Tab-separated table of C-alpha atoms and ligand atoms in Angstrom:
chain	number	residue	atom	x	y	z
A	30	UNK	CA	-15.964	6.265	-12.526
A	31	UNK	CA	-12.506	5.048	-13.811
A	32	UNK	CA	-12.424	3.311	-17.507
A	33	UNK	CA	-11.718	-0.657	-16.255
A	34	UNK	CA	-9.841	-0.605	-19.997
A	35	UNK	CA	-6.352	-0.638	-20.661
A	36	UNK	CA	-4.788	0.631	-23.485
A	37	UNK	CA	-1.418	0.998	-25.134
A	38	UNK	CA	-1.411	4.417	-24.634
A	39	UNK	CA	-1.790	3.668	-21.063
A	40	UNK	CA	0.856	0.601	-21.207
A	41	UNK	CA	3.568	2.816	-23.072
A	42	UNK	CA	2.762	5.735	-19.824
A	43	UNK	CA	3.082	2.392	-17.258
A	44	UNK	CA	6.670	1.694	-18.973
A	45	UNK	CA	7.785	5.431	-18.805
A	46	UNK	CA	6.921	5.514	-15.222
A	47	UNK	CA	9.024	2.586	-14.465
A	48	UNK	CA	11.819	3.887	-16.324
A	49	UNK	CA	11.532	6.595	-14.196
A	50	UNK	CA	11.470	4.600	-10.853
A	51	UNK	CA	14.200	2.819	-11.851
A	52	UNK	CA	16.046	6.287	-12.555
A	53	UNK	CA	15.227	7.380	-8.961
A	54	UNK	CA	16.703	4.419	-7.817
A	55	UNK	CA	13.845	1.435	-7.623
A	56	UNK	CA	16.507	-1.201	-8.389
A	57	UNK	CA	14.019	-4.149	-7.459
A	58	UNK	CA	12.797	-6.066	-11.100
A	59	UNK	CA	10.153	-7.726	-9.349
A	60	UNK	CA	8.884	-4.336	-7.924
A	61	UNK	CA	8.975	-2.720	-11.205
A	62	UNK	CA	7.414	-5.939	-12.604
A	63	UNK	CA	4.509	-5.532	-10.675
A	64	UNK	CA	4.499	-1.675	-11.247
A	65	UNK	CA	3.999	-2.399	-15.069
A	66	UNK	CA	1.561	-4.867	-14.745
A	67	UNK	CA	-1.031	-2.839	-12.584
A	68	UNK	CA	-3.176	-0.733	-14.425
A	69	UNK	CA	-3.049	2.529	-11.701
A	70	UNK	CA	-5.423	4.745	-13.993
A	71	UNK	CA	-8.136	1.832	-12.578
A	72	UNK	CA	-7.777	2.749	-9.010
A	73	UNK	CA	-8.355	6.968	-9.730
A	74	UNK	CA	-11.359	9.337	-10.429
A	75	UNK	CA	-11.789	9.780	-14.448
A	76	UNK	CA	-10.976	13.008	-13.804
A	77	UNK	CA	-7.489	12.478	-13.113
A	78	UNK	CA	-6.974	9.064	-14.760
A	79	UNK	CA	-4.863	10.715	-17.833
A	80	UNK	CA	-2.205	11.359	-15.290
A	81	UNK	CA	-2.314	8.182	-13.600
A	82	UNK	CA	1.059	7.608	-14.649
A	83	UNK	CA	2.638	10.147	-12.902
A	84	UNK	CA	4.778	9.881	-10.210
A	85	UNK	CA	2.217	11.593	-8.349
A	86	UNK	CA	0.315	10.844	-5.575
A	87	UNK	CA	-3.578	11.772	-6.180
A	88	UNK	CA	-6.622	12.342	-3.921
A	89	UNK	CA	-9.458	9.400	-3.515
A	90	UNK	CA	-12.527	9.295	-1.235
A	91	UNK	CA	-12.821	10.415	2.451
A	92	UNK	CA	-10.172	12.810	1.785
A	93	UNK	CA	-7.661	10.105	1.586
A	94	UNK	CA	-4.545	9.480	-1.120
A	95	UNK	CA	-3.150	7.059	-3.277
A	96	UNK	CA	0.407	6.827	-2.401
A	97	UNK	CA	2.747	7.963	-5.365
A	98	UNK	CA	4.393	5.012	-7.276
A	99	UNK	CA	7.796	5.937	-5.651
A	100	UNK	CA	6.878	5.795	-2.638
A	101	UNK	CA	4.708	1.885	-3.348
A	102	UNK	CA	7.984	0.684	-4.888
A	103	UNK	CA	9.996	1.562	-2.376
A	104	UNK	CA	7.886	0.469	0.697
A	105	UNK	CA	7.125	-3.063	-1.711
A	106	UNK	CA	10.963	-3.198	-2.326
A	107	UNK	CA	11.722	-2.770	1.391
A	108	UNK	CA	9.380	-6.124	2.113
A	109	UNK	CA	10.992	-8.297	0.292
A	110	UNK	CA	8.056	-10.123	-0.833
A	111	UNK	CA	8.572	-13.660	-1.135
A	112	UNK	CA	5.562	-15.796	-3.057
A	113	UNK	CA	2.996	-16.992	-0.422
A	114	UNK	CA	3.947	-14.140	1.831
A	115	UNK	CA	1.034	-13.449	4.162
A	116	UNK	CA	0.899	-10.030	4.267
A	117	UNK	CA	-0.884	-7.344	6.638
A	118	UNK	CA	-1.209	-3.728	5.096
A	119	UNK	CA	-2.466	-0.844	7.258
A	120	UNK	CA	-4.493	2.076	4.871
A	121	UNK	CA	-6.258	-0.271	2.162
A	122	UNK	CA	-7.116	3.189	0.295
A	123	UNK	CA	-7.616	2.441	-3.188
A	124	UNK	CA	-6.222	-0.919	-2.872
A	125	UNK	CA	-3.769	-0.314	-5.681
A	126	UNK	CA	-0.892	-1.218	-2.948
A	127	UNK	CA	-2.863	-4.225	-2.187
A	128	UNK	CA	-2.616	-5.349	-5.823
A	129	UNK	CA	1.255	-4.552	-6.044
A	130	UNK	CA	1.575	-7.114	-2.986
A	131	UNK	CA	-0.425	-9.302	-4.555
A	132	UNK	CA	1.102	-9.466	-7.993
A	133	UNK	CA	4.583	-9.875	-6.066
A	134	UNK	CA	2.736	-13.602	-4.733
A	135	UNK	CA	1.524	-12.266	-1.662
A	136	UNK	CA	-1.643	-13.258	0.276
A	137	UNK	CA	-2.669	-9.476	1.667
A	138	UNK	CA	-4.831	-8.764	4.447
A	139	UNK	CA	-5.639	-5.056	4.296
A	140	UNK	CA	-7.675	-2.971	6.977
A	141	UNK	CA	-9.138	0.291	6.022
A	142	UNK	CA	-10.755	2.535	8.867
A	143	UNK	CA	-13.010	4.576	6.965
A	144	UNK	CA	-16.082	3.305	5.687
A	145	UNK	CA	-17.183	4.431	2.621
A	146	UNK	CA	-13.380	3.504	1.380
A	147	UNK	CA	-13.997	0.260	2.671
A	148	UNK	CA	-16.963	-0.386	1.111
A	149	UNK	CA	-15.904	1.162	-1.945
A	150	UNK	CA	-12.362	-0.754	-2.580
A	151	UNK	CA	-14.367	-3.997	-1.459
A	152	UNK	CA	-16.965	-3.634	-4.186
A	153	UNK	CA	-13.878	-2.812	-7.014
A	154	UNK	CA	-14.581	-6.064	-9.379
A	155	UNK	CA	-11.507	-5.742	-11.080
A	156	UNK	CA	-9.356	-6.551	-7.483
A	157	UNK	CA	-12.156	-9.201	-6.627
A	158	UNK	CA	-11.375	-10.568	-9.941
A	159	UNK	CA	-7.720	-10.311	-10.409
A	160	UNK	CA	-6.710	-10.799	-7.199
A	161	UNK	CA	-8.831	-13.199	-4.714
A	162	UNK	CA	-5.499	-13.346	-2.837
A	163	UNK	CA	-6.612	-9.946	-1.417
A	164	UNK	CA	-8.962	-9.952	1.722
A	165	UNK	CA	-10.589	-6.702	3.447
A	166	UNK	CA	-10.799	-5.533	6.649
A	167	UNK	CA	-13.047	-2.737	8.026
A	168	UNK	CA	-11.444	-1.369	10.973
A	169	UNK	CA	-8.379	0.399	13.417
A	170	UNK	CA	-5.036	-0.560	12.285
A	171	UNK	CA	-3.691	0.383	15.326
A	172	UNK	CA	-5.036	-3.214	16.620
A	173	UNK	CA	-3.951	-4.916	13.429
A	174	UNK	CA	-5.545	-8.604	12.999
A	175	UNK	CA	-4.830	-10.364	16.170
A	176	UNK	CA	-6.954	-13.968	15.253
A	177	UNK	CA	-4.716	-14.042	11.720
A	178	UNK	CA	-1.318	-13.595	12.977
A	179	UNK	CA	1.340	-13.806	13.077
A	180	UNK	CA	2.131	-12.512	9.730
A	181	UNK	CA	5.201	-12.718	7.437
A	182	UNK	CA	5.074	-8.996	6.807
A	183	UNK	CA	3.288	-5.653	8.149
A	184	UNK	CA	3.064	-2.759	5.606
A	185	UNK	CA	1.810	0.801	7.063
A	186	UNK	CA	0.620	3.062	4.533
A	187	UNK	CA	-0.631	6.118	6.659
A	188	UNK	CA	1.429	7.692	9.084
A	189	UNK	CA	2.146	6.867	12.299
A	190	UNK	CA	2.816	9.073	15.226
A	191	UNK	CA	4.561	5.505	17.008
A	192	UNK	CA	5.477	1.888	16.215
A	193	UNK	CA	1.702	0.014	17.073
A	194	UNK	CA	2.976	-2.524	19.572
A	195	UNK	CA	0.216	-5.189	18.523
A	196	UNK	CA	1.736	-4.785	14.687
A	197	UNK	CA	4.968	-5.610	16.039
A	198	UNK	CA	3.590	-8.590	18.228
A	199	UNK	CA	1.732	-9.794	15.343
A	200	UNK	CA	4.788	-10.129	13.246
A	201	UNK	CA	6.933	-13.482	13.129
A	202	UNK	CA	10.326	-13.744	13.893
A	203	UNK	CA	12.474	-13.152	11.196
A	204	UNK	CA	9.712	-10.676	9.699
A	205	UNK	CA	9.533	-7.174	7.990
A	206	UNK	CA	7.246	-4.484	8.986
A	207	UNK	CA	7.780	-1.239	6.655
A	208	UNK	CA	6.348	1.799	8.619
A	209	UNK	CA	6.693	5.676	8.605
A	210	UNK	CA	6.737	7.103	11.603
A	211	UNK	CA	6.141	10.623	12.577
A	212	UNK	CA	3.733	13.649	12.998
A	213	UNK	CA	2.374	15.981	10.872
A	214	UNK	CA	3.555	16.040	7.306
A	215	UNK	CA	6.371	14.032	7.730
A	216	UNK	CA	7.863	10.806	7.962
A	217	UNK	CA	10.768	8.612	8.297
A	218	UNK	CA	10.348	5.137	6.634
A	219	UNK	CA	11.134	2.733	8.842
A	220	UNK	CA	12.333	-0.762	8.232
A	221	UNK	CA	11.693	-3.212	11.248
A	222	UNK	CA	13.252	-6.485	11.384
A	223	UNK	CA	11.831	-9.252	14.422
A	224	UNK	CA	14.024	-11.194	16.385
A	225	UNK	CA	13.541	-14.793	17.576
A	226	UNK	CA	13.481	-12.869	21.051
A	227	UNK	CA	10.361	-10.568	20.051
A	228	UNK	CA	13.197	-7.352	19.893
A	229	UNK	CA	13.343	-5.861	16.873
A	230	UNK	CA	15.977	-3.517	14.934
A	231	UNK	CA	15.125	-0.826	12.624
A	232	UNK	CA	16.795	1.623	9.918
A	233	UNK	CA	15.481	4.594	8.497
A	234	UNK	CA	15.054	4.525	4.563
A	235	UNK	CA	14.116	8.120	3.928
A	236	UNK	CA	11.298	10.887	4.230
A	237	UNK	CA	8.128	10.752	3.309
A	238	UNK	CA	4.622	12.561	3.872
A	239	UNK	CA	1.789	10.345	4.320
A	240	UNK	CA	-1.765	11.423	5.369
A	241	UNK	CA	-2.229	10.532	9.064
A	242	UNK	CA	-2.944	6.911	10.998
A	243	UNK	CA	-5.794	7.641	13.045
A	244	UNK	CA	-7.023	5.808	16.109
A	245	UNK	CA	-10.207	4.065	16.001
A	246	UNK	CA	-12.949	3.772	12.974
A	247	UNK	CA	-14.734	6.276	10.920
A	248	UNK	CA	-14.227	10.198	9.378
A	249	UNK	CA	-11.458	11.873	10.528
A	250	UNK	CA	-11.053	12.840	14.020
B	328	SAH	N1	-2.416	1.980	0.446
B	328	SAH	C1	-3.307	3.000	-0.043
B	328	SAH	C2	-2.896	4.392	0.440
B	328	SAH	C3	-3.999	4.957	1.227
B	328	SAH	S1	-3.671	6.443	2.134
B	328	SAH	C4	-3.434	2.958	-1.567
B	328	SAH	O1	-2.689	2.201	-2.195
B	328	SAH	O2	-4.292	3.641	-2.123
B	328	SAH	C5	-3.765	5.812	3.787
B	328	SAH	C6	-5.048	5.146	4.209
B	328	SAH	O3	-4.886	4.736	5.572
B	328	SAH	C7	-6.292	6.028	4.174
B	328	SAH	O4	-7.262	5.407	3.384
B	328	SAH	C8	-6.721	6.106	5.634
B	328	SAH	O5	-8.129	6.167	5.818
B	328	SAH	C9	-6.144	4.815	6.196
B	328	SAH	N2	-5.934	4.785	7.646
B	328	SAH	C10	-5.502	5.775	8.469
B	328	SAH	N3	-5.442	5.331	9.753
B	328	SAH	C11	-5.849	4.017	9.737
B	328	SAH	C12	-6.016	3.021	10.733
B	328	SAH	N4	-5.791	3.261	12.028
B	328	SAH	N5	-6.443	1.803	10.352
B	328	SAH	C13	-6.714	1.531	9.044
B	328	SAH	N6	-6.588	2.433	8.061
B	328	SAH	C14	-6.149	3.664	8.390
């Protein structure tokens, strides 16, 4: 069990980090904002809590990851959260991306296929608590959340072998859906921008290794 303490310790390691973000190029305040104000060494085993600071990423349950801060600021940056943003996230995890979006204003709807994560990250008091902006979803991403769309912006956080044509339907006009796309161990990070005409344009922001989006619910396949 993590300590649900912070500390200035751990506030001083928070700071260095996003010094260090900003030195590998983060250049969004609001981002780094949100970086500093989430206590990450709350969403990882005691074990490895002392380097929660690092830009690292880290193993959780279910043989899933928490994403390392680079790559949450830059996927966060790439949204361009605006306050009241509804907000769909594929790969709840730990639900310490979840909370970034959140502290940025954002009303997040995050689905998470595996259970025990699910039930886990749903039961975490200190999200519940800090941020009742965030609602959970046990589920397939692939299918995204059809009766809450359309949504303002799509984040993907596992990686995925295609664009999921319902995320892209369930995204409005004029919205952002950060994805990386690609098999195996690595990525490209897509940005996808909507049209009114339901076409969409993308660029590719850089590589990245994600564990995999798999179809479907449950352990892995
Ligand atoms: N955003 C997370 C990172 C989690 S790693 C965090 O901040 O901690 C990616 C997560 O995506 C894993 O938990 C994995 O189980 C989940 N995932 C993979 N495929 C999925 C799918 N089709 N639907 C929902 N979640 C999926």
């Amino acid at each position: 069990m993590p300590t649900y303490t912070d500390s200035v310790l751990y506030q001083a390691k928070r700071q260095e980090l996003v010094n260090q973000l900003r030195k590998a190029g983060i250049t969004n305040e609001k981002v780094l904002a949100a970086i500093n104000a989430v206590p990450r060494h709350y969403f990882l085993d005691s074990a490895f809590e002392h380097f929660a600071y690092e830009n690292r990423a880290f193993n959780i349950a279910s043989g899933q990851t928490i994403s390392q801060p680079y790559t949450v600021a830059h996927q966060s940056a790439l949204l361009n959260i605006a306050k009241f943003d509804k907000v769909l996230e594929i790969g709840t995890g730990s639900g310490y991306q979840a909370c970034i979006l959140a502290e940025l204003g954002a009303f997040v709807h995050t689905i998470e296929r595996q259970k025990v994560l699910f039930e886990q990250t749903s039961k975490f008091a200190f999200i519940k608590q800090k941020y009742p902006t965030i609602k959970l979803y046990y589920g397939d991403g692939y299918l995204g959340l059809p009766k809450l769309a359309p949504f303002d912006k799509v984040i993907v956080t596992a990686g995925a072998p295609f664009i999921p044509p319902a995320l892209v339907e369930q995204l409005k006009p004029g919205g952002i859906m950060v994805i990386p796309v690609g098999e195996d161990d690595k990525q490209q990070m897509l940005k996808i921008v909507k049209n009114a005409d339901g076409t969409y344009e993308h660029t590719i922001t850089g590589s990245f290794t994600f564990v995999p989006m798999l179809e479907g619910t449950g352990k892995q396949q």
